[in-house]
mmCIF file of C-alpha atoms in Angstrom:
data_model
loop_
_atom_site.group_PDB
_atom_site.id
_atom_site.type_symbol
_atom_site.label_atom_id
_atom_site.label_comp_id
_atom_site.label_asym_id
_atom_site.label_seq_id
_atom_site.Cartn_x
_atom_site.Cartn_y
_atom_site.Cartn_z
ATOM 1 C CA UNK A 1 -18.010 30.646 -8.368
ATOM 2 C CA UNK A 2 -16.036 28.427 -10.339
ATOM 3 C CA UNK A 3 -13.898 25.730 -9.071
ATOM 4 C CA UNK A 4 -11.089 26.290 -10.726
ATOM 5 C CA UNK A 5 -9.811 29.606 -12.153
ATOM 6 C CA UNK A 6 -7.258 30.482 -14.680
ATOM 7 C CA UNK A 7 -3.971 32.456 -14.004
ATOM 8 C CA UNK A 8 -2.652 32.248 -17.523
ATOM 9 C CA UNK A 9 -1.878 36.450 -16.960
ATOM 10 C CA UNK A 10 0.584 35.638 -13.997
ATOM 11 C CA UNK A 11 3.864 35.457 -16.154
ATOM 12 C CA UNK A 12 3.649 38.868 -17.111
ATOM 13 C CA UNK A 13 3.558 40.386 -13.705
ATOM 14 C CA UNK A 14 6.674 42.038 -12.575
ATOM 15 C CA UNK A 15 8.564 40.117 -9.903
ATOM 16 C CA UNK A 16 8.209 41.455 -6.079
ATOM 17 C CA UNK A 17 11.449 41.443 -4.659
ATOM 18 C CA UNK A 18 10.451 39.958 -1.413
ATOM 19 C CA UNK A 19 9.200 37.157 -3.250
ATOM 20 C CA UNK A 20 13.248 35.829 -3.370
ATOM 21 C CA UNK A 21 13.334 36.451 0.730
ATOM 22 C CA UNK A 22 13.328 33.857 2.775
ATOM 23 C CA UNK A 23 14.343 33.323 6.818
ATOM 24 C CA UNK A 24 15.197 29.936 6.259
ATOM 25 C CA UNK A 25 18.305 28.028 4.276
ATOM 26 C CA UNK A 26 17.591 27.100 0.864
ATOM 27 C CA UNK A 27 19.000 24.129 1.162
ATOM 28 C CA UNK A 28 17.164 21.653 4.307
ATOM 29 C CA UNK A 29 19.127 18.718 5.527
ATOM 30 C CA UNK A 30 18.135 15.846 4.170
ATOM 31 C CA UNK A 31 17.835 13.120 1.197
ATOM 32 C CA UNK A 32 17.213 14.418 -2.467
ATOM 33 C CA UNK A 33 16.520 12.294 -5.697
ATOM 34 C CA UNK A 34 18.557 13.774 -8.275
ATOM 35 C CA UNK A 35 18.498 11.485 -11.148
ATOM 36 C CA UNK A 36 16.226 8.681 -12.149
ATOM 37 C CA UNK A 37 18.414 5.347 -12.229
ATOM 38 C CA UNK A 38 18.079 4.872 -16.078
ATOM 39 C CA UNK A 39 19.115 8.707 -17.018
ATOM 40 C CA UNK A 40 22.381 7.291 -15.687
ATOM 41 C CA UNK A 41 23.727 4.772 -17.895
ATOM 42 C CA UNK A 42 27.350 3.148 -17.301
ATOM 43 C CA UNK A 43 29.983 4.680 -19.228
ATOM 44 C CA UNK A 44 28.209 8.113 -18.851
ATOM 45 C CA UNK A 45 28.946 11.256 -17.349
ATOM 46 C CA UNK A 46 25.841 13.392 -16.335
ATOM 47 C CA UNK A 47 26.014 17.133 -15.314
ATOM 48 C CA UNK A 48 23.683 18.202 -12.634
ATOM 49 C CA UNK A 49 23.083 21.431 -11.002
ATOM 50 C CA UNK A 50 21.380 21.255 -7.306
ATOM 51 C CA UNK A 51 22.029 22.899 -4.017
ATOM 52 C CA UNK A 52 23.677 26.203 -5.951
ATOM 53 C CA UNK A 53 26.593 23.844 -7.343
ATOM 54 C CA UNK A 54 27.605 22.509 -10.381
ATOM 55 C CA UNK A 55 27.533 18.712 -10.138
ATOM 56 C CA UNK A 56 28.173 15.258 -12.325
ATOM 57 C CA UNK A 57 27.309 11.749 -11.939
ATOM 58 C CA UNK A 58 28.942 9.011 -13.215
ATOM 59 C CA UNK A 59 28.673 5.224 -12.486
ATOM 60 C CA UNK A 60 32.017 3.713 -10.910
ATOM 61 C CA UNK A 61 33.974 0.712 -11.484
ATOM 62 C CA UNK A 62 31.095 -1.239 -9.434
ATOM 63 C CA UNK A 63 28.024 -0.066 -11.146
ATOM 64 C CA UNK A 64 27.171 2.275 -8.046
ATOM 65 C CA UNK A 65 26.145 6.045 -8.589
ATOM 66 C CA UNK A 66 28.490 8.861 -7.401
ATOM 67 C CA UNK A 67 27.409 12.541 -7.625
ATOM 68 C CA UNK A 68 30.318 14.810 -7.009
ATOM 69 C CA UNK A 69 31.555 18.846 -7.657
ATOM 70 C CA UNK A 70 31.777 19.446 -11.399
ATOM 71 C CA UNK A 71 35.278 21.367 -11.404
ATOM 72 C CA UNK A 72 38.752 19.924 -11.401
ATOM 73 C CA UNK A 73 40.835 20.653 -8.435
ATOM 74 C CA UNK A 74 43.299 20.746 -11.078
ATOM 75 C CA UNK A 75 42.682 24.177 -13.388
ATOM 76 C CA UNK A 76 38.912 24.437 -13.263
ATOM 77 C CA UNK A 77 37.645 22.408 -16.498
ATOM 78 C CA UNK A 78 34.165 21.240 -15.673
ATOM 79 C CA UNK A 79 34.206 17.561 -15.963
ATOM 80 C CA UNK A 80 30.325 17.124 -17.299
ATOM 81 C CA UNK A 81 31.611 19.291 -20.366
ATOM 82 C CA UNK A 82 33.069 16.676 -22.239
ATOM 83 C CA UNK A 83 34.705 14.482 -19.537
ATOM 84 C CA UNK A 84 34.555 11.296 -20.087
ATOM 85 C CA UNK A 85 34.392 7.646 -17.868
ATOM 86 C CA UNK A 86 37.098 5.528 -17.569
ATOM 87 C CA UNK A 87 37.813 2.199 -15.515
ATOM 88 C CA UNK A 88 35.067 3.590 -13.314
ATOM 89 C CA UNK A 89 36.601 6.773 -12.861
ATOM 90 C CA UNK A 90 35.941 10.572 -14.589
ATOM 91 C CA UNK A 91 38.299 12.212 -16.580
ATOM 92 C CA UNK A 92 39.138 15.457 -16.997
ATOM 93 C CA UNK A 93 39.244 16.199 -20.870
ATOM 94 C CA UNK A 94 41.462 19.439 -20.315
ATOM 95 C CA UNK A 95 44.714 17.655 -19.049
ATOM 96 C CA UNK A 96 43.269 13.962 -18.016
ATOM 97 C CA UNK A 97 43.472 13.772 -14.687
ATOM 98 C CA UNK A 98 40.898 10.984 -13.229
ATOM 99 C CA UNK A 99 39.016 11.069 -10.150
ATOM 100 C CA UNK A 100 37.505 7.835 -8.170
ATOM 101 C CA UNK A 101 34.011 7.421 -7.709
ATOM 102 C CA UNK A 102 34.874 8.536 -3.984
ATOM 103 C CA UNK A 103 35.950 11.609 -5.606
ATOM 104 C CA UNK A 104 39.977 11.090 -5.126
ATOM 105 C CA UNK A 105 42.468 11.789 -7.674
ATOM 106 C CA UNK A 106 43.652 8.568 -8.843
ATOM 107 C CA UNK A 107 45.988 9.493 -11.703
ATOM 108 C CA UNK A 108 47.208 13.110 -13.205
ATOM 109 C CA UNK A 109 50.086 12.671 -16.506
ATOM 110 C CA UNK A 110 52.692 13.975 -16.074
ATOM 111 C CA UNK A 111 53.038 13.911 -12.447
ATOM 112 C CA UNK A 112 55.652 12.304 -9.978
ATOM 113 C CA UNK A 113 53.264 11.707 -7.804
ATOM 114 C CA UNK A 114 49.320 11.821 -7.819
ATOM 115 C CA UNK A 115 48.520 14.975 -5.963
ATOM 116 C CA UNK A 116 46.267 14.626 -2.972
ATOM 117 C CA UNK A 117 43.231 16.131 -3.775
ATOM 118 C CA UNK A 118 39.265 15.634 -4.420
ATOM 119 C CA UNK A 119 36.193 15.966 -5.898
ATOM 120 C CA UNK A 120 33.415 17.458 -3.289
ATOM 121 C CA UNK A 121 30.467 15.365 -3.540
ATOM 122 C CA UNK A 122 27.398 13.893 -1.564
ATOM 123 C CA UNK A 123 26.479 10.542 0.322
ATOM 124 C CA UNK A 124 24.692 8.411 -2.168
ATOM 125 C CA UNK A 125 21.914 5.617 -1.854
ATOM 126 C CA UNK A 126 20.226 3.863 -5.050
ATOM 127 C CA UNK A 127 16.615 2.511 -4.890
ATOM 128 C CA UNK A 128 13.570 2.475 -6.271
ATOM 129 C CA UNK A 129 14.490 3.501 -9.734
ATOM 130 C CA UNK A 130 15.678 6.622 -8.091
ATOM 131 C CA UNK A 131 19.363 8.361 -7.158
ATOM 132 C CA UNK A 132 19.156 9.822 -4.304
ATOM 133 C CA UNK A 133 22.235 12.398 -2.406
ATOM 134 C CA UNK A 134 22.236 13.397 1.093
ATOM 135 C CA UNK A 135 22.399 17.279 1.799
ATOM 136 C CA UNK A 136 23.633 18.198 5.419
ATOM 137 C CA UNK A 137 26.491 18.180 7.604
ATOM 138 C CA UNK A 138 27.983 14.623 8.901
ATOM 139 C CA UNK A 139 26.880 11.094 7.098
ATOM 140 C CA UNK A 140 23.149 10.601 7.508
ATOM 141 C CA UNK A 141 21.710 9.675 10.337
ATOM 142 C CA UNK A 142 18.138 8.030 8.783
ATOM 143 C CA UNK A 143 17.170 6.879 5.142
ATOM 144 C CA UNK A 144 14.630 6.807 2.520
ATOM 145 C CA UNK A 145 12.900 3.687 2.742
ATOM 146 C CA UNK A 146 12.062 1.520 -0.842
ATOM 147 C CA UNK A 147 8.741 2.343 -2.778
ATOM 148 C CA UNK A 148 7.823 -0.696 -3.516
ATOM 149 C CA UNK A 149 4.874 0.913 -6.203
ATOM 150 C CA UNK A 150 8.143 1.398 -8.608
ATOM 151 C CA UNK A 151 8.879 -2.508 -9.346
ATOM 152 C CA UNK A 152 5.540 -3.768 -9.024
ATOM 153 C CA UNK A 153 3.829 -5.418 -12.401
ATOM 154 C CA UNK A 154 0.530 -3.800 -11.155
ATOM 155 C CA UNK A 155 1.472 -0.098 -11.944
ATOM 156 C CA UNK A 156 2.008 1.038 -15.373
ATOM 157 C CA UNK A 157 5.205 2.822 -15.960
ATOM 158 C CA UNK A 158 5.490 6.004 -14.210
ATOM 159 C CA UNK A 159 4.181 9.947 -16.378
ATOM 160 C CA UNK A 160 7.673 11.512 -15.777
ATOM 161 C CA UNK A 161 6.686 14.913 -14.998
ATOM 162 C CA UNK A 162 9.003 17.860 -14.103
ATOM 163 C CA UNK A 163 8.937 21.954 -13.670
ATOM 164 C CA UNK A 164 10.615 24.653 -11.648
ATOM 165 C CA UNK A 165 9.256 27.730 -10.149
ATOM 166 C CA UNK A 166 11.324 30.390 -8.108
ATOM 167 C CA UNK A 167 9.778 29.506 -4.818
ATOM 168 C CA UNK A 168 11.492 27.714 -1.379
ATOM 169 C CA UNK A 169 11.099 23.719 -1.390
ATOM 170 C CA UNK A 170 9.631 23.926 2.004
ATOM 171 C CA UNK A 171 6.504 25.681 0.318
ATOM 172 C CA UNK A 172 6.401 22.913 -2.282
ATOM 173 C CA UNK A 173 5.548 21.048 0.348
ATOM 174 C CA UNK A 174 3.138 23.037 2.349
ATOM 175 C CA UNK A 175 0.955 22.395 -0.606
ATOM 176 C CA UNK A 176 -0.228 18.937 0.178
ATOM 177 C CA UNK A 177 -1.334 19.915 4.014
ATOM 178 C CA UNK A 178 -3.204 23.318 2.480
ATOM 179 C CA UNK A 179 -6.279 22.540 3.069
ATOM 180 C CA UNK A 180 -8.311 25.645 0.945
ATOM 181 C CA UNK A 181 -6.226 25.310 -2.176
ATOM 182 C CA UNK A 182 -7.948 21.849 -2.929
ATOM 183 C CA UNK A 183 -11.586 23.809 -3.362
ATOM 184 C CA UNK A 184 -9.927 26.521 -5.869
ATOM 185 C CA UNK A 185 -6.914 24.274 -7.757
ATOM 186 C CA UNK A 186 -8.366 20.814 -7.352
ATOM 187 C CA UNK A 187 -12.187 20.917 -7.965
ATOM 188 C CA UNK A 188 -12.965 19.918 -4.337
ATOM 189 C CA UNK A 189 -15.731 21.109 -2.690
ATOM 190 C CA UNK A 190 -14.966 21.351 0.139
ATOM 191 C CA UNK A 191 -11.133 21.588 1.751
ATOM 192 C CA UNK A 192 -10.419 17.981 3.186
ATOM 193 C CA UNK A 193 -9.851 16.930 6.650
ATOM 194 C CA UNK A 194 -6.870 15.835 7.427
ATOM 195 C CA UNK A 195 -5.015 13.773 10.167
ATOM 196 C CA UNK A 196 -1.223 14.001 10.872
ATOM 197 C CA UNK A 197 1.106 12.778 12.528
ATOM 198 C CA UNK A 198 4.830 12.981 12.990
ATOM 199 C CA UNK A 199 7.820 10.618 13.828
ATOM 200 C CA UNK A 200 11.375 12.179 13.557
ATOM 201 C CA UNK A 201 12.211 13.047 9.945
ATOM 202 C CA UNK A 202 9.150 11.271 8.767
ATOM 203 C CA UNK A 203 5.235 12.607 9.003
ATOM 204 C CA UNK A 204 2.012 11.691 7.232
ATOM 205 C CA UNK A 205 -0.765 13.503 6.148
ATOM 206 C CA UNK A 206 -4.427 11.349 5.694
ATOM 207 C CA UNK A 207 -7.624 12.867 3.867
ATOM 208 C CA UNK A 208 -10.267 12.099 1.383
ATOM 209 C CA UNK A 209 -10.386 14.230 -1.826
ATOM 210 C CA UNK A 210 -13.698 14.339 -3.538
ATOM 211 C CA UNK A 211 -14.296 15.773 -6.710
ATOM 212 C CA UNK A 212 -16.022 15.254 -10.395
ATOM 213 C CA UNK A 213 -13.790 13.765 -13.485
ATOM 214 C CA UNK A 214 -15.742 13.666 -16.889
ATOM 215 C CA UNK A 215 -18.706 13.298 -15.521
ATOM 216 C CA UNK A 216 -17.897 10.842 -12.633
ATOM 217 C CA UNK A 217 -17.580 11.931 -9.061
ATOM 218 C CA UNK A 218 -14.137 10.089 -7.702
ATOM 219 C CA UNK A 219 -14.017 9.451 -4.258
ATOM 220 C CA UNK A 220 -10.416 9.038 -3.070
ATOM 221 C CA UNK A 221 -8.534 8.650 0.001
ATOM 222 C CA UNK A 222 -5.037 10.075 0.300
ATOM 223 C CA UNK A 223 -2.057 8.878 2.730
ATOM 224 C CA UNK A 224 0.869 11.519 1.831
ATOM 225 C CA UNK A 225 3.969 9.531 3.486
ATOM 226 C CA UNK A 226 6.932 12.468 4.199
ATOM 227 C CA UNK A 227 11.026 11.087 3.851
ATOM 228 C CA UNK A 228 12.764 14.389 5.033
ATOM 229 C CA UNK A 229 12.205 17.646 3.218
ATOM 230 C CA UNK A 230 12.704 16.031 -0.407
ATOM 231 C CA UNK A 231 10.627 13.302 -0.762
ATOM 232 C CA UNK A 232 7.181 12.573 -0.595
ATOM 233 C CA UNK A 233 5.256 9.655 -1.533
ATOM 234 C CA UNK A 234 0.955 10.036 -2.207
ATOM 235 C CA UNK A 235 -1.219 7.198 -2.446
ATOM 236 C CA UNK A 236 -4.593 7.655 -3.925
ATOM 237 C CA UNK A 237 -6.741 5.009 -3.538
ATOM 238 C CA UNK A 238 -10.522 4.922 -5.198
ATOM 239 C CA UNK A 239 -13.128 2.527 -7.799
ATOM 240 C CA UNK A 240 -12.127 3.858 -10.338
ATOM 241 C CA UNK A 241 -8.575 4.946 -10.080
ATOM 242 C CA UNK A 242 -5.806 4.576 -7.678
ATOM 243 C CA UNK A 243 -2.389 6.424 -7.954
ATOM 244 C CA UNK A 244 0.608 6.744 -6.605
ATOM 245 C CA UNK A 245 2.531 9.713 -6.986
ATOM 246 C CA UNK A 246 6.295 10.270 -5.979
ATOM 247 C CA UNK A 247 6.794 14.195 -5.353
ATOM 248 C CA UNK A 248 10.558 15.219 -5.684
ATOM 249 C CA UNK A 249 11.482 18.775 -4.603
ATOM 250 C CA UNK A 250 14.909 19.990 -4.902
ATOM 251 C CA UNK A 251 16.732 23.005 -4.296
ATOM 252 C CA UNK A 252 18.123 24.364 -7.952
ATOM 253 C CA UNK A 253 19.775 27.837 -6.388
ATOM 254 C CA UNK A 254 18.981 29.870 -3.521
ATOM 255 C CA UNK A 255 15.672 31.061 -5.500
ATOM 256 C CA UNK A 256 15.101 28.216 -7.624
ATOM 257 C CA UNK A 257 13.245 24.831 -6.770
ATOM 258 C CA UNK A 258 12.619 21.809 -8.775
ATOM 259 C CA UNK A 259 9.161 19.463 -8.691
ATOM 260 C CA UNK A 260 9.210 16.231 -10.237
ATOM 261 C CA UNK A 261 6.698 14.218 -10.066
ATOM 262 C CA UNK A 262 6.240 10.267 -10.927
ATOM 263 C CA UNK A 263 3.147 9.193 -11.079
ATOM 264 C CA UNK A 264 2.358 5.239 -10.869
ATOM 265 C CA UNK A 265 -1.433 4.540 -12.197
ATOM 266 C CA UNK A 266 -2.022 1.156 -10.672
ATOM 267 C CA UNK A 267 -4.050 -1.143 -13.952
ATOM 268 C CA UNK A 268 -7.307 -2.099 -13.705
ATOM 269 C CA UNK A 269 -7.231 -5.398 -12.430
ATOM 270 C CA UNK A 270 -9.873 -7.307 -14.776
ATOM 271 C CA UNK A 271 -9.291 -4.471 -17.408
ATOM 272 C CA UNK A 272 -5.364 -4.083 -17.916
ATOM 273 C CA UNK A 273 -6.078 -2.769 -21.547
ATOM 274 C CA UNK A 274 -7.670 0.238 -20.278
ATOM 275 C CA UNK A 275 -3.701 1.149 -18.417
ATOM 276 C CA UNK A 276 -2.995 3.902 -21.432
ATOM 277 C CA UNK A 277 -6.422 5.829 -21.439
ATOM 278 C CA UNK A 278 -6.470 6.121 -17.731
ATOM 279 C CA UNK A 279 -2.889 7.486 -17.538
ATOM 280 C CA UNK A 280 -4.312 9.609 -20.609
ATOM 281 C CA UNK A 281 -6.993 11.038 -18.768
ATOM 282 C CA UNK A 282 -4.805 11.355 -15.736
ATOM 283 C CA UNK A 283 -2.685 13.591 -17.511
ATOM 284 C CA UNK A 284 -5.493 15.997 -18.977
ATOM 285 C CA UNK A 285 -6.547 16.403 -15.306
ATOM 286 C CA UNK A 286 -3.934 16.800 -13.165
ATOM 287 C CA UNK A 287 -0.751 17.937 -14.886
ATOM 288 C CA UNK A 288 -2.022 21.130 -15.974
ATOM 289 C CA UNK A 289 -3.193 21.240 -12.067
ATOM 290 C CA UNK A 290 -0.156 21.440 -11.165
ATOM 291 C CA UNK A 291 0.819 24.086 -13.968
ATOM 292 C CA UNK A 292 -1.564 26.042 -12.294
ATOM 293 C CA UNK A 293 0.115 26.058 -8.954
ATOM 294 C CA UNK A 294 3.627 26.571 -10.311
ATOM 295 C CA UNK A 295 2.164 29.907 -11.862
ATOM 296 C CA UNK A 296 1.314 31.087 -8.593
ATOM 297 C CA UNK A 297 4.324 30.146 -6.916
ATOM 298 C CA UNK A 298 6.214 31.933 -8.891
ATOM 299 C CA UNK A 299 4.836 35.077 -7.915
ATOM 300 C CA UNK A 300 3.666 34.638 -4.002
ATOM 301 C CA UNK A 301 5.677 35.672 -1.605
ATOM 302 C CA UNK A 302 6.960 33.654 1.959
ATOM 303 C CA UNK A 303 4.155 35.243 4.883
ATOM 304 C CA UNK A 304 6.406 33.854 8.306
ATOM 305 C CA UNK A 305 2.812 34.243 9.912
ATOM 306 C CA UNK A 306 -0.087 33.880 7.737
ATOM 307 C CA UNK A 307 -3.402 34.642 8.392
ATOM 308 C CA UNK A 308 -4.961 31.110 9.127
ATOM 309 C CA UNK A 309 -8.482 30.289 9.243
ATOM 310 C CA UNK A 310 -9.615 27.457 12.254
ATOM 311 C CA UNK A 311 -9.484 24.792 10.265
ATOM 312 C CA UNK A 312 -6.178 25.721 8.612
ATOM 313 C CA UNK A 313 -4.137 23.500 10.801
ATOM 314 C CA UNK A 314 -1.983 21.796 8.196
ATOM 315 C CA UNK A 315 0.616 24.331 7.777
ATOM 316 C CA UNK A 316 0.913 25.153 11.039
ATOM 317 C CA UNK A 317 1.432 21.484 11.680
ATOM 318 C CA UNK A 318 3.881 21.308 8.953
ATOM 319 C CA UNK A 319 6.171 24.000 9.163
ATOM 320 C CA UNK A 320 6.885 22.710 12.925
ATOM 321 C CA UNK A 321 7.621 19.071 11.625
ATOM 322 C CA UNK A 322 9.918 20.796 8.653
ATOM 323 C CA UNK A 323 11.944 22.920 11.273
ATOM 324 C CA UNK A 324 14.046 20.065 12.330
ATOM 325 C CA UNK A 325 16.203 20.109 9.080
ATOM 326 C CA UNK A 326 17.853 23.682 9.662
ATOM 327 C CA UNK A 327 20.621 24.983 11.496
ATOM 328 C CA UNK A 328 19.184 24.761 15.048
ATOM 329 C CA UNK A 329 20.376 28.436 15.941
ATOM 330 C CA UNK A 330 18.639 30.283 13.084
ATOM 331 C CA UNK A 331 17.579 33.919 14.071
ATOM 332 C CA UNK A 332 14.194 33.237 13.279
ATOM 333 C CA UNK A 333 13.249 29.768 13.447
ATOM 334 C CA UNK A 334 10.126 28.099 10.736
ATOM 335 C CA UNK A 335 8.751 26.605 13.555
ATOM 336 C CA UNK A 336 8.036 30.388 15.047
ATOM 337 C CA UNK A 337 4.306 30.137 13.412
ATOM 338 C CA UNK A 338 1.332 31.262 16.014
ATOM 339 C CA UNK A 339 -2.513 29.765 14.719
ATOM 340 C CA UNK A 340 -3.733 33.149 14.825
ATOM 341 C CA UNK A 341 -2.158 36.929 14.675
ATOM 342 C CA UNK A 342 -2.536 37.745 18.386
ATOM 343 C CA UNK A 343 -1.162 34.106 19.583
ATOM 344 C CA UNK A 344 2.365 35.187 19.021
ATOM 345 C CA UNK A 345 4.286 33.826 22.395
ATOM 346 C CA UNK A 346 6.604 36.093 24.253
ATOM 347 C CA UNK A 347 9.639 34.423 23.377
ATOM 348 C CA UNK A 348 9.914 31.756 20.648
ATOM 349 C CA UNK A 349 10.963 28.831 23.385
ATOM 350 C CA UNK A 350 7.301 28.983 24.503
ATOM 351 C CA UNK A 351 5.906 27.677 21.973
ATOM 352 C CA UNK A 352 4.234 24.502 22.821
ATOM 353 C CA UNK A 353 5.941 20.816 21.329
ATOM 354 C CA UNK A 354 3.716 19.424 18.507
ATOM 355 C CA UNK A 355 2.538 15.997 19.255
ATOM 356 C CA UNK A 356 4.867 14.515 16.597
ATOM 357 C CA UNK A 357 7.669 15.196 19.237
ATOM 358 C CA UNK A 358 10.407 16.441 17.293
ATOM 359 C CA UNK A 359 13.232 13.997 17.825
ATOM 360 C CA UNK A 360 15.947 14.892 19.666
ATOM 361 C CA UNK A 361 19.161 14.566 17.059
ATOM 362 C CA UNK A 362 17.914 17.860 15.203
ATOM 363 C CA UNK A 363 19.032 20.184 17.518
ATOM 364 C CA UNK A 364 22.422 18.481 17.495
ATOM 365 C CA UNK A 365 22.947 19.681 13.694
ATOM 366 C CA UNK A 366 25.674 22.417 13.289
ATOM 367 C CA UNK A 367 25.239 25.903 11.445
ATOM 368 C CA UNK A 368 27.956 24.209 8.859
ATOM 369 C CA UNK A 369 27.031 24.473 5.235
ATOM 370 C CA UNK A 370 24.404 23.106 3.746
ATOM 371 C CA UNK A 371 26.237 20.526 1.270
ATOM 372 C CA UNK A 372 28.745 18.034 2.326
ATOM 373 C CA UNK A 373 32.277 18.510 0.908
#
């Protein structure tokens, strides 16, 4: 059997409808990197769509990044379609009307007074190269701490890779804690143990992946470090190559999710000159990898309660850890997952609290929508 099999054929299968249906929100509660800091120059205005909405970002008067609703208040022009930035603000280039970075209306011609309205928009951090928005009702209650792999001379600078596939972000993430997939995607023999553990919005998932790269077997260990539902930061560490990966996943629409990934090659330490044919070889091997996988998300379809095999624990694991950043009064709650078919629990409550002890501000969250106005 061969480690890793093609599934070029997939795009021409027709589309299974369930494969859009989902019991959860599209959108979890959390922090999302939407822009890399240097795709946002100052002067600029960026248009975005995340979350289902048409967005821009723009730098204000101060240099700091605001993401905010695309359409003026005013008559509906959408401001990333030839708006422009001015003093630090955005203006409309339909009748001129400029809005703050904090998305107020500071000026509209003609007026006798500046009407009172705003832009929507999102709480914003910068760091780490990165712009991330927060998604969820109320300001944020934790943060995405600094990866320090992004500034540091010993990394090369980061293969920008990026893709969509109609699949939920939540099952972006189940990827890294499926144990099987590494045999039959990644060329490991056998799937990896794993250890996990779970602290409020942020868990971590440590293996070993094993597996044979032109002709040289590379022995890795893997610490997958989990910010909220959005980001996710891998460290590979080997002899021959270590990496660090920085796995983005966004909601595009209620069917659409975006993966980028930035991967950080650390250089060889006595060989520095060798930097561009490792991130070369990096490239043949993994991106198409993760080609691969898109293919097939595209096409699965969301099992509530899969099948698992005994040592299948990851998802399990997982999905309970993930639950926390939906509306706590969802019909059917992620976190409803049995390990086997006939372990289903008599009522949903009685399922036992994973040992990462969800924290207790989760179930405090409202039903409200999804994005912050």
């Amino acid at each position: 059997m061969p480690l890793c099999r093609s599934h070029d054929k997939l795009a021409a299968l027709p589309r299974d409808p369930r494969a859009d249906e989902y019991p959860m929100p599209s959108v979890p509660y959390g922090w999302y990197a939407v822009l890399r800091s240097r795709e946002l120059r100052p002067g600029k205005v960026v248009s975005l769509h995340y979350f289902g909405r048409a967005l821009i970002a723009f730098r204000g008067a101060d240099g700091r990044p605001a993401v905010r609703d695309a359409h003026c208040p005013h008559y509906g022009a959408h401001l990333g379609a030839g708006g422009k930035v001015v003093d630090g603000t955005v203006e409309c280039p339909f009748h001129g009307w400029r809005f703050g970075a904090d998305g107020r209306c500071v000026e509209a011609p003609f007026a006798a007074r500046t009407p009172k309205v705003s832009l929507g928009g999102f709480p914003v951090r910068e760091h780490s190269g990165l712009v991330f928005v927060y998604a969820g009702p109320g300001e944020p209650s934790w943060e995405v701490p600094e990866i320090p792999e992004t500034g540091s001379k010993d990394f090369a600078a980061p293969i920008d890779d990026t893709c969509r596939a109609r699949i939920h972000i939540q099952e972006m993430r189940e990827n890294i804690v499926d144990e099987s997939h590494f045999h039959f995607i990644h060329g490991q023999s056998e799937p990896p143990v794993q250890e996990w553990r779970a602290d409020g919005p942020f868990a971590e998932a440590r293996g070993r992946i094993s597996r044979r790269v032109l002709g040289w077997v590379i022995d890795n260990t893997f610490d997958a470090f989990m910010y909220g539902p959005g980001v996710m930061v891998v460290r590979t560490h080997g002899p021959v190559l270590s990496v660090t990966a920085v796995a983005l996943s966004t909601p595009v629409d209620d069917r659409t999710s975006e993966l980028r990934m930035l991967y950080y090659i650390r250089k060889p330490a006595r060989l520095p000159f060798l930097t561009p044919l490792a991130k070369l070889v990096f490239r043949m091997e993994a991106l198409d990898e993760v080609r691969e996988e898109v293919e097939i998300w595209d096409h699965k379809i969301h099992q509530a309660r899969p099948v698992l095999l005994p040592h299948e624990k990851g998802i399990k694991a997982l999905r309970r850890w993930y639950a926390q950043f939906y509306p706590s009064d969802l019909p059917v709650h992620p976190s409803d997952l049995p390990a086997h078919p006939g372990d289903l629990p008599a009522h949903p409550g009685d399922l036992p609290a994973h040992p990462g002890d969800l924290p207790a501000h989760p179930g405090d969250l409202s039903a409200a929508t999804a994005t912050r106005d």
